[in-house]
Coordinates of C-alpha atoms in Angstrom, one line a residue:
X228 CA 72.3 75.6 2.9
X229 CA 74.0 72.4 2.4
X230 CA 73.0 69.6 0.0
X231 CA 73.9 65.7 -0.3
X232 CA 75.0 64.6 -4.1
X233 CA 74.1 61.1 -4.4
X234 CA 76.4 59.6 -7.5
X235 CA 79.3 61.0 -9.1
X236 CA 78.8 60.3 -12.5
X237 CA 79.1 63.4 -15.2
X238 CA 75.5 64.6 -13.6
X239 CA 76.6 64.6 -10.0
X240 CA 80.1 66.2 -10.6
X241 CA 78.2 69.1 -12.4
X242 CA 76.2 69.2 -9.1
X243 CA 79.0 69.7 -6.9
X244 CA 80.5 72.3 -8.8
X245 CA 77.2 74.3 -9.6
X246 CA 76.3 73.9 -5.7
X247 CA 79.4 75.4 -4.4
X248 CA 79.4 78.1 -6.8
X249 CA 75.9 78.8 -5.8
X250 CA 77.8 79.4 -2.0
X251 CA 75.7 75.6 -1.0
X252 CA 77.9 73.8 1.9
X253 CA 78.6 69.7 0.0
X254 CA 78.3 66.5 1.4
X255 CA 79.0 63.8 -2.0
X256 CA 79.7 60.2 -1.9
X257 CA 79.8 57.7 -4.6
X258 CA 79.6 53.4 -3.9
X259 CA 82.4 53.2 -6.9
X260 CA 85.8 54.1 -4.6
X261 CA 87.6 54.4 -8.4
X262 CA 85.3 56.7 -9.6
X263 CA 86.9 59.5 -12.1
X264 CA 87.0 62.7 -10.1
X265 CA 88.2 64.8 -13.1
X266 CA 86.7 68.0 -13.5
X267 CA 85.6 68.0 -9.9
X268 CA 86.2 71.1 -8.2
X269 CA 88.0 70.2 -4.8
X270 CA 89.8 73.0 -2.7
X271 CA 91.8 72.4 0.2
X272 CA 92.0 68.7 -0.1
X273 CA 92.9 66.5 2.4
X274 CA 92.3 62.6 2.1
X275 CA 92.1 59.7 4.5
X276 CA 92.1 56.4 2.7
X277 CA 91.3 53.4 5.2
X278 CA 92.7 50.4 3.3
X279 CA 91.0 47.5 5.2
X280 CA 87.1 49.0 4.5
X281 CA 88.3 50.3 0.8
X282 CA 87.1 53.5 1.3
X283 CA 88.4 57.4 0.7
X284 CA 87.5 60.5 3.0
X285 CA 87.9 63.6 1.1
X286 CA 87.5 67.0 3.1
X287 CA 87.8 70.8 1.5
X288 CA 86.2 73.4 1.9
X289 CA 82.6 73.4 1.9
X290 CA 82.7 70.1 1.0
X291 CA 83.3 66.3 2.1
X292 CA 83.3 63.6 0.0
X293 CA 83.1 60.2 0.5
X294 CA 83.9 57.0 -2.0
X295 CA 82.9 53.4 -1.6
X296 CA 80.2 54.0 1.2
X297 CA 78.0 56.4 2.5
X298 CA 77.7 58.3 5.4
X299 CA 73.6 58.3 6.4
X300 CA 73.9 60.9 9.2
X301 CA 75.6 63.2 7.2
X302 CA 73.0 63.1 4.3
X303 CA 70.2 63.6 7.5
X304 CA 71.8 67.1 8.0
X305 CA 71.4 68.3 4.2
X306 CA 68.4 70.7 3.4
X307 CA 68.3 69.0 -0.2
X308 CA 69.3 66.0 -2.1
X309 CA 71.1 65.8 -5.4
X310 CA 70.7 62.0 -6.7
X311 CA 71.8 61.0 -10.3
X312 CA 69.1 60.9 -13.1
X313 CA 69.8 57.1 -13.6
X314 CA 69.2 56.3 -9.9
X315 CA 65.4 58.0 -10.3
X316 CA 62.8 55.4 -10.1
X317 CA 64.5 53.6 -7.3
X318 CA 63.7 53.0 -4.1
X319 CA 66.0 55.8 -2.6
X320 CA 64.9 58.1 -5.2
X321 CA 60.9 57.3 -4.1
X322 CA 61.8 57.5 -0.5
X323 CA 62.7 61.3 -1.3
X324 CA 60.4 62.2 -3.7
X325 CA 57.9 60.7 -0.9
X326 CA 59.8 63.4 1.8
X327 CA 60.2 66.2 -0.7
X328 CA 64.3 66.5 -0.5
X329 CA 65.1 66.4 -3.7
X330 CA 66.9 69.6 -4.9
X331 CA 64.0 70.4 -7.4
X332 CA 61.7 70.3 -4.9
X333 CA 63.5 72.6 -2.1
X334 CA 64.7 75.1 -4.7
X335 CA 61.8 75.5 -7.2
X336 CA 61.3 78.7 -8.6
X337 CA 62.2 77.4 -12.1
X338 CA 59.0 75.7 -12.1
X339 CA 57.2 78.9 -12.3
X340 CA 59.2 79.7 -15.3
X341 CA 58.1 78.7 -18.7
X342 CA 59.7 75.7 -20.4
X343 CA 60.7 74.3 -23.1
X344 CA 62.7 71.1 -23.6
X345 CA 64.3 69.2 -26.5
X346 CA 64.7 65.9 -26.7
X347 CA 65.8 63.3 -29.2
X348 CA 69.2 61.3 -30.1
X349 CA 70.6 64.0 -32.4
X350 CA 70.2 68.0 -32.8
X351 CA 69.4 68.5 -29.3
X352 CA 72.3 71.2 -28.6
X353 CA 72.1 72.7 -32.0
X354 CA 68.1 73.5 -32.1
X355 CA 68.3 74.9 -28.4
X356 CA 71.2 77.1 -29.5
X357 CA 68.8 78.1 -32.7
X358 CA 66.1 78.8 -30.0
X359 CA 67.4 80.4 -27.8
X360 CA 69.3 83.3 -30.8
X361 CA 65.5 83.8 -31.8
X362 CA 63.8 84.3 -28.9
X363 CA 66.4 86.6 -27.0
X364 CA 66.5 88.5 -30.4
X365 CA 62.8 88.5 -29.9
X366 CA 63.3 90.3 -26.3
X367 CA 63.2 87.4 -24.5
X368 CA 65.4 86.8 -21.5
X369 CA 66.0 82.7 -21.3
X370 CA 68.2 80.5 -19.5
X371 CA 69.3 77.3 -21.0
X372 CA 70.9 74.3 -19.8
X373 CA 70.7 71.0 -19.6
X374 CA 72.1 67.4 -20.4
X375 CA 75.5 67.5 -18.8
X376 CA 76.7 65.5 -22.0
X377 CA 75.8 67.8 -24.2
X378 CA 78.4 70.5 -23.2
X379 CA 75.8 72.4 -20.4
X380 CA 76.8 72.2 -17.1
X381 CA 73.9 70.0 -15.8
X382 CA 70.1 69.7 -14.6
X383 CA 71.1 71.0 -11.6
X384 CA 73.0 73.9 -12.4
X385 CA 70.0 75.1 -14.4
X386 CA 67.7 75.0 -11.7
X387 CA 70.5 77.0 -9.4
X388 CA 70.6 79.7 -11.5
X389 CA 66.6 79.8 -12.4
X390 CA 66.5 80.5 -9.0
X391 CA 68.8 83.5 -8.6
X392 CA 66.9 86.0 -11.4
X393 CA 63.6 86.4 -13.3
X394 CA 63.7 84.7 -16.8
X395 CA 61.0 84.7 -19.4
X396 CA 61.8 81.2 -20.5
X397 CA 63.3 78.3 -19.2
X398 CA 64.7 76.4 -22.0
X399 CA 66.1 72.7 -21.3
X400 CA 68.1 70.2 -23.4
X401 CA 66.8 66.3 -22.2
X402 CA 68.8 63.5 -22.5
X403 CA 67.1 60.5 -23.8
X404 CA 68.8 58.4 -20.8
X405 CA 67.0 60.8 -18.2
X406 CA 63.5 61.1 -19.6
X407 CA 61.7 60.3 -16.0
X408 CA 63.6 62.6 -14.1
X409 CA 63.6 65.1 -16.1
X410 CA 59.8 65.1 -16.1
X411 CA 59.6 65.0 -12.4
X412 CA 61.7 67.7 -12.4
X413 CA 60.8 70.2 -14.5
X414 CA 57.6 71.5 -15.9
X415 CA 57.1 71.3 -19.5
X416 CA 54.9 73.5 -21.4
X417 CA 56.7 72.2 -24.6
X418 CA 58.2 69.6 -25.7
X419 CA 60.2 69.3 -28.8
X420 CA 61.8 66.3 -30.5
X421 CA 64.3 66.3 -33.0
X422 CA 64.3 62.6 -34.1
X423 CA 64.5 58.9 -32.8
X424 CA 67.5 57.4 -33.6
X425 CA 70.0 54.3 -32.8
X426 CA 72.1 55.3 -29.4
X427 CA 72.2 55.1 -25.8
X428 CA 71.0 51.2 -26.6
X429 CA 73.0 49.4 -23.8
X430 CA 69.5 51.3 -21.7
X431 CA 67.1 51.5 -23.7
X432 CA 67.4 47.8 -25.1
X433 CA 65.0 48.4 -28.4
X434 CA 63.9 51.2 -29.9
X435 CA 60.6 50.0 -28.9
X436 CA 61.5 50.9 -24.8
X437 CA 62.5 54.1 -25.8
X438 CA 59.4 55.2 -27.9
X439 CA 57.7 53.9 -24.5
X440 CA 59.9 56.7 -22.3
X441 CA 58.7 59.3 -24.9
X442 CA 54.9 58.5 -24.7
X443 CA 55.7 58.7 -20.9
X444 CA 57.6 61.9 -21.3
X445 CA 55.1 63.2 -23.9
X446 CA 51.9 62.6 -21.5
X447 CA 50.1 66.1 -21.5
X448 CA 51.9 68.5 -22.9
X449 CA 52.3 70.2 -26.1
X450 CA 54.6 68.8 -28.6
X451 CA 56.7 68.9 -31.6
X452 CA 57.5 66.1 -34.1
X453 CA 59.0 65.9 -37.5
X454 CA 56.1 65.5 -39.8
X455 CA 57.4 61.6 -40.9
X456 CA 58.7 60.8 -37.2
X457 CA 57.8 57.1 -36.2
X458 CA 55.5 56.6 -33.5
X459 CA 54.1 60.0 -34.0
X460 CA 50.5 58.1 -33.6
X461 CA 51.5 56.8 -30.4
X462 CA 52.8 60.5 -29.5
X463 CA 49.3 62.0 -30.5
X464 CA 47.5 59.9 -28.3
X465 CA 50.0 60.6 -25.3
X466 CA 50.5 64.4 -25.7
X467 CA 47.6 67.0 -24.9
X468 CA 48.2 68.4 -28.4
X469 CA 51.1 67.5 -31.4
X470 CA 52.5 70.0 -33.5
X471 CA 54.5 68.9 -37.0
X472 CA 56.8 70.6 -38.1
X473 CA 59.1 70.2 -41.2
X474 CA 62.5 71.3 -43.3
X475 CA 63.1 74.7 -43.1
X476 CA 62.9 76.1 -46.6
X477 CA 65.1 79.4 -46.3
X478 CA 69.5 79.0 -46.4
X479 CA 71.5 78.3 -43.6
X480 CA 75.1 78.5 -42.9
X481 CA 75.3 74.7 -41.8
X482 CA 75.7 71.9 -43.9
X483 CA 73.0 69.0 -44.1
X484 CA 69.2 68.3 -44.4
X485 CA 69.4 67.4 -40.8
X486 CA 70.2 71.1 -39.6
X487 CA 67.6 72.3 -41.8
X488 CA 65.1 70.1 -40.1
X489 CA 66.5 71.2 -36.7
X490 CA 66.0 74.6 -38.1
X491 CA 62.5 73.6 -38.8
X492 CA 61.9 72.7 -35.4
X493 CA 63.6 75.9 -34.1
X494 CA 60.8 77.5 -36.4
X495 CA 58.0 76.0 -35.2
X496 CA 58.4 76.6 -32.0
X497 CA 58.9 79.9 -31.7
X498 CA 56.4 80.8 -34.3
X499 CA 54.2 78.7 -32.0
X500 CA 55.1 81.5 -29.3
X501 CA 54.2 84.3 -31.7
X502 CA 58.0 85.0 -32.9
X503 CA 57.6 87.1 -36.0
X504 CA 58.9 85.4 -39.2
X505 CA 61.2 88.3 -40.4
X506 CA 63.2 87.4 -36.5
X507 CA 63.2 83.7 -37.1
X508 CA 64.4 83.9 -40.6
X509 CA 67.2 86.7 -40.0
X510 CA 68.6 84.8 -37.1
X511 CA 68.5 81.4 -38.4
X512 CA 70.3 83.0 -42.1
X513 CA 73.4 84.1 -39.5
X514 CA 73.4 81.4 -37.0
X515 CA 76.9 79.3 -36.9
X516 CA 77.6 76.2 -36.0
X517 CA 77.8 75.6 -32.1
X518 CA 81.2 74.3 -30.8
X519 CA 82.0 70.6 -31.0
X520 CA 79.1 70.6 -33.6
X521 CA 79.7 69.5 -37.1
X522 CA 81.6 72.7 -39.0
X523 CA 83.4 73.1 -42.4
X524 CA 86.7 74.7 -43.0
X525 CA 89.2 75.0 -45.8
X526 CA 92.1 73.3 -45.6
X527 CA 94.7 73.8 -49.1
X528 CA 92.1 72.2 -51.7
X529 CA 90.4 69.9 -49.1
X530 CA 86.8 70.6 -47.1
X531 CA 87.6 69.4 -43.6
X532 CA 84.1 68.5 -41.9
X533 CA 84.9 68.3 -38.1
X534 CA 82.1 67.7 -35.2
X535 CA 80.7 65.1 -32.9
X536 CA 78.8 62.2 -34.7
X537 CA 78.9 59.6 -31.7
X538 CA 76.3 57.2 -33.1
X539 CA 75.2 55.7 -36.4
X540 CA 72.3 57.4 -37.1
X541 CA 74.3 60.4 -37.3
X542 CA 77.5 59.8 -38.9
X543 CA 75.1 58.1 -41.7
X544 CA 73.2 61.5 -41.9
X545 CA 76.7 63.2 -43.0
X546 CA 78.0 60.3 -45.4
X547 CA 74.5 59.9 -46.8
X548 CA 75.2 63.1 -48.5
X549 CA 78.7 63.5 -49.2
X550 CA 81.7 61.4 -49.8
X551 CA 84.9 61.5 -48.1
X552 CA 88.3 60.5 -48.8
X553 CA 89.2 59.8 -45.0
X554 CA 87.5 59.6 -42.0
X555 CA 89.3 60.1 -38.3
X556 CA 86.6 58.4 -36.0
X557 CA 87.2 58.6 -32.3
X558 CA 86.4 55.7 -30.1
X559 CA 84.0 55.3 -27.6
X560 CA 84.3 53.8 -23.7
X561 CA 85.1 50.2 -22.4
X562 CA 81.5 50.1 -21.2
X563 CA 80.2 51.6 -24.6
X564 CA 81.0 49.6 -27.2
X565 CA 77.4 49.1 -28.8
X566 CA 78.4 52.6 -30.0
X567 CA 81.1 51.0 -32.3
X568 CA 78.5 50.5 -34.9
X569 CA 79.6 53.9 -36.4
X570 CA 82.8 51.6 -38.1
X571 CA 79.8 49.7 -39.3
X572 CA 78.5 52.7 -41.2
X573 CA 82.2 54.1 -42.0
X574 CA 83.1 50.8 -43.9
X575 CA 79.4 50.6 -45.6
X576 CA 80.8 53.9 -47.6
X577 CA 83.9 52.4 -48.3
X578 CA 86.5 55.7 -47.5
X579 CA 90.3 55.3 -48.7
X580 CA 91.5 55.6 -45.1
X581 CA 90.1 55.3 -41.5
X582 CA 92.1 57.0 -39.6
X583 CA 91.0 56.2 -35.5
X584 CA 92.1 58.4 -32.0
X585 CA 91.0 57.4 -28.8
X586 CA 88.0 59.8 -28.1
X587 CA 86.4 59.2 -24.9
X588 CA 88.7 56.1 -24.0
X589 CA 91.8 54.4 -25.9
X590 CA 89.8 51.6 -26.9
X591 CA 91.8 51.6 -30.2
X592 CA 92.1 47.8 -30.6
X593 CA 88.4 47.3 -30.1
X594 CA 87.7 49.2 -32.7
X595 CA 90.7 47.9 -35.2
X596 CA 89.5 44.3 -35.1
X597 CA 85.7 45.3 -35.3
X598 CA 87.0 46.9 -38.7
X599 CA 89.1 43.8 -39.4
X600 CA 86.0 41.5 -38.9
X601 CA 83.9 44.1 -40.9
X602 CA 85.9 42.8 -44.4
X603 CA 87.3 46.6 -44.5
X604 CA 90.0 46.6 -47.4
X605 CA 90.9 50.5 -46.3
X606 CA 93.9 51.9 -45.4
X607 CA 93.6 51.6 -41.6
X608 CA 95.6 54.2 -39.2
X609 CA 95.9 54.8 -35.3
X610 CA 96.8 58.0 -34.5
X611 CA 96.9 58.9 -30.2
X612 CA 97.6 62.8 -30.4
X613 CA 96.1 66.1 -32.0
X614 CA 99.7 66.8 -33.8
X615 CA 99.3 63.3 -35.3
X616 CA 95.9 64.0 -36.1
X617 CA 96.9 67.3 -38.0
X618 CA 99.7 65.9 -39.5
X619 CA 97.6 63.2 -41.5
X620 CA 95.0 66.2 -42.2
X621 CA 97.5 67.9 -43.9
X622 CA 98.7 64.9 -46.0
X623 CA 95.1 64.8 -47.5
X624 CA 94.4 68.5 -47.5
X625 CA 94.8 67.8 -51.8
X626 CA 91.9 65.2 -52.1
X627 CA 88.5 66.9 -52.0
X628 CA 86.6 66.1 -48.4
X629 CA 87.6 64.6 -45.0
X630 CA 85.6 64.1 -41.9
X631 CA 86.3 64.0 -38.4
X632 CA 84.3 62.7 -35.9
X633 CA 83.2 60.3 -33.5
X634 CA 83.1 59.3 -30.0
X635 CA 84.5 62.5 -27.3
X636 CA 83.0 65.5 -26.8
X637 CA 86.2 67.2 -25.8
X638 CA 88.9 65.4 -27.9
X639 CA 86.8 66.7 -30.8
X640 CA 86.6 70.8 -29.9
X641 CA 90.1 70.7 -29.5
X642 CA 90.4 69.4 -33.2
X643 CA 88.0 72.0 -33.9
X644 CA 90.0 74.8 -32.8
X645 CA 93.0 73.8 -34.1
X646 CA 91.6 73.2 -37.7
X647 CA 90.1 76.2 -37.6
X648 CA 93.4 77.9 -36.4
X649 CA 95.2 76.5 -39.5
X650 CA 91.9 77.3 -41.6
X651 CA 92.1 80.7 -41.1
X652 CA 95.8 81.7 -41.2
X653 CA 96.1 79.8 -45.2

């Protein structure tokens, strides 16, 4: 079988990889010639760059990829089409869906699976991981994937490997950004959402637009909102039938009122599919934090809070309910800079240092004279490596709590680690 991958943004490299591991012959092309490759699986590379079109030939085996144009014969001769979620709703994307190419629609057994999904701008990755504990320790055999940003390894991957076994459940993290494909792609029998918050703006626009992709998203299906949510009349009259759910009320092992309402959500669901209570409640009282996800370890006399909090809403659910000497924020990219806000929200609880590392791009400067033109009267540091990070952790490991957090997924596990390394040899 050989497929076409249409876009290699973090969706479409996920593609690649997942189809060649799945033994699929590749054919890839991106418009963007200086598209970042990273983390592209490429054997037995050899490339042919022909300066005066700008454009880059890139053969291995089981796979030929082409940047700054596109080669329409050789995406004739593919059995399936991979495009990226933010090209669906396009004309290419309707020409296919019109032809029936597109890789959910040739490989489609994971449509026959049941599904779940979980949506929302925070708590996504967290309440699948709480799902999916209780229902396998309920007997259930589930797959879960997702949202290539949120540390899965893609739509597509997911509906690989839903192909190659039997699952009982089909459980799916959904990005807010690809609401429309996601829907086309998969079929929901439930939808949960965790909350409605302040990110991804520079597509959305207004938090209007994306209650809008929600209703859209919502439209027949049986859902899940926090019992206050916004919009949840809007959602009723969308969805073929709302569920509220609430806090959860027993102890968990993670800090904040938003994991307990994650927790809550977790809870409703599954009690929705008959999981008995004494299940729900034993695995929820051991369930840990999920890597990159906001953890606490003990550093000298210092609580060292590390995990990713890329957008206000949720750096503001942490501050809101403790205070902390420093904070190490990690900076968003060049083309993300609506998610600098989080300095907004740093500097409106007033910390004695902001420390800042370049998390998903060195945009270091940006983010020193937004803090500058934010009246900040802090101690303001830069730091560019994890030895300097640690280094300034230790300084403060006498004053009572610090943070870490931010923009870069990555950048902030390996913090993790290594905190937790030093955590656990004191």
């Amino acid at each position: 079988m050989k497929a076409a991958v249409i876009g290699l943004g973090v969706e479409g490299k996920k593609a690649v990889n997942s189809l060649l591991m799945h033994g699929w012959e590749v054919y890839a092309t991106d418009l963007n010639i200086n598209v970042d490759l990273s983390g592209l699986d490429l054997p037995r590379l050899s490339m042919n760059m022909i300066d005066e079109k700008q454009t880059v030939s890139i053969v291995g085996e089981n796979i030929t990829v082409d940047l700054g144009f596109t080669n329409p014969y050789a995406i004739e001769q593919c059995d399936a089409i991979a495009i990226s979620p933010s090209m669906y709703g396009g004309a290419f994307a309707t020409r296919l869906l019109e032809d029936g190419e597109l890789l959910s629609d040739v490989v489609s057994k994971h449509k026959d699976i049941f599904t779940i999904g979980i949506t929302g701008t925070n708590g996504k990755t967290t309440t699948v991981h709480m799902i999916k504990e209780i229902l396998e320790n309920a007997g259930k055999k589930v797959l879960v994937g997702g949202n290539g940003g949120g540390g899965f390894s893609g739509y597509y991957d997911l509906i690989l490997e839903a192909n190659e076994d039997d699952y009982d459940i089909l459980l799916v993290e959904v990005c807010d950004m690809t609401l429309d494909f996601c829907r086309y792609c998969f079929d929901f029998d439930m939808i949960g959402l965790t909350n409605i918050g302040n990110d991804h703006m520079d597509v959305h626009k207004t938090i209007a637009n994306y209650k809008d992709s929600l209703v859209r998203f919502f439209a027949d299906k049986t859902i899940f909102t926090a019992f206050n949510q916004d919009f949840n009349a809007d959602f009723k009259e969308s969805a073929a039938k709302t569920i509220p759910y609430f806090e959860y009320q027993d102890e968990l092992k993670l800090f904040g009122k938003f994991n307990l309402l994650n927790a809550g959500l977790a809870m409703a669901i599954t009690r929705e599919l008959k999981v008995p209570k004494d299940v729900i409640r034993s695995t929820l009282a051991e369930f840990n934090a999920v890597q990159g996800r906001l953890d606490v370890y003990r550093i000298n006399d210092a609580l060292v809070y590390v995990g990713k909090t890329d957008n206000s809403d949720a750096l503001a659910s942490i501050l809101a309910e403790k205070d902390f000497y420093a904070i190490f924020l990690g900076t968003p990219r060049h083309n993300e800079i609506h998610r600098l806000d989080i300095l907004d929200v740093a500097v409106k609880y007033n910390p004695e240092v902001i420390v800042l590392f370049p998390g998903l791009d060195d945009t270091l400067d940006i983010a020193i004279y937004r803090l500058n033109s934010l009246g900040y009267m802090g101690n303001i540091i830069t730091v560019n490596t994890l030895d300097q990070i640690i280094e300034l952790v230790a300084e403060y490991s006498h004053e009572e709590a610090i943070l870490i957090g931010g923009n870069g997924q990555d950048v902030i596990i390996d913090i993790q680690e290594r905190i937790k390394l030093i955590s656990e040899n004191l």
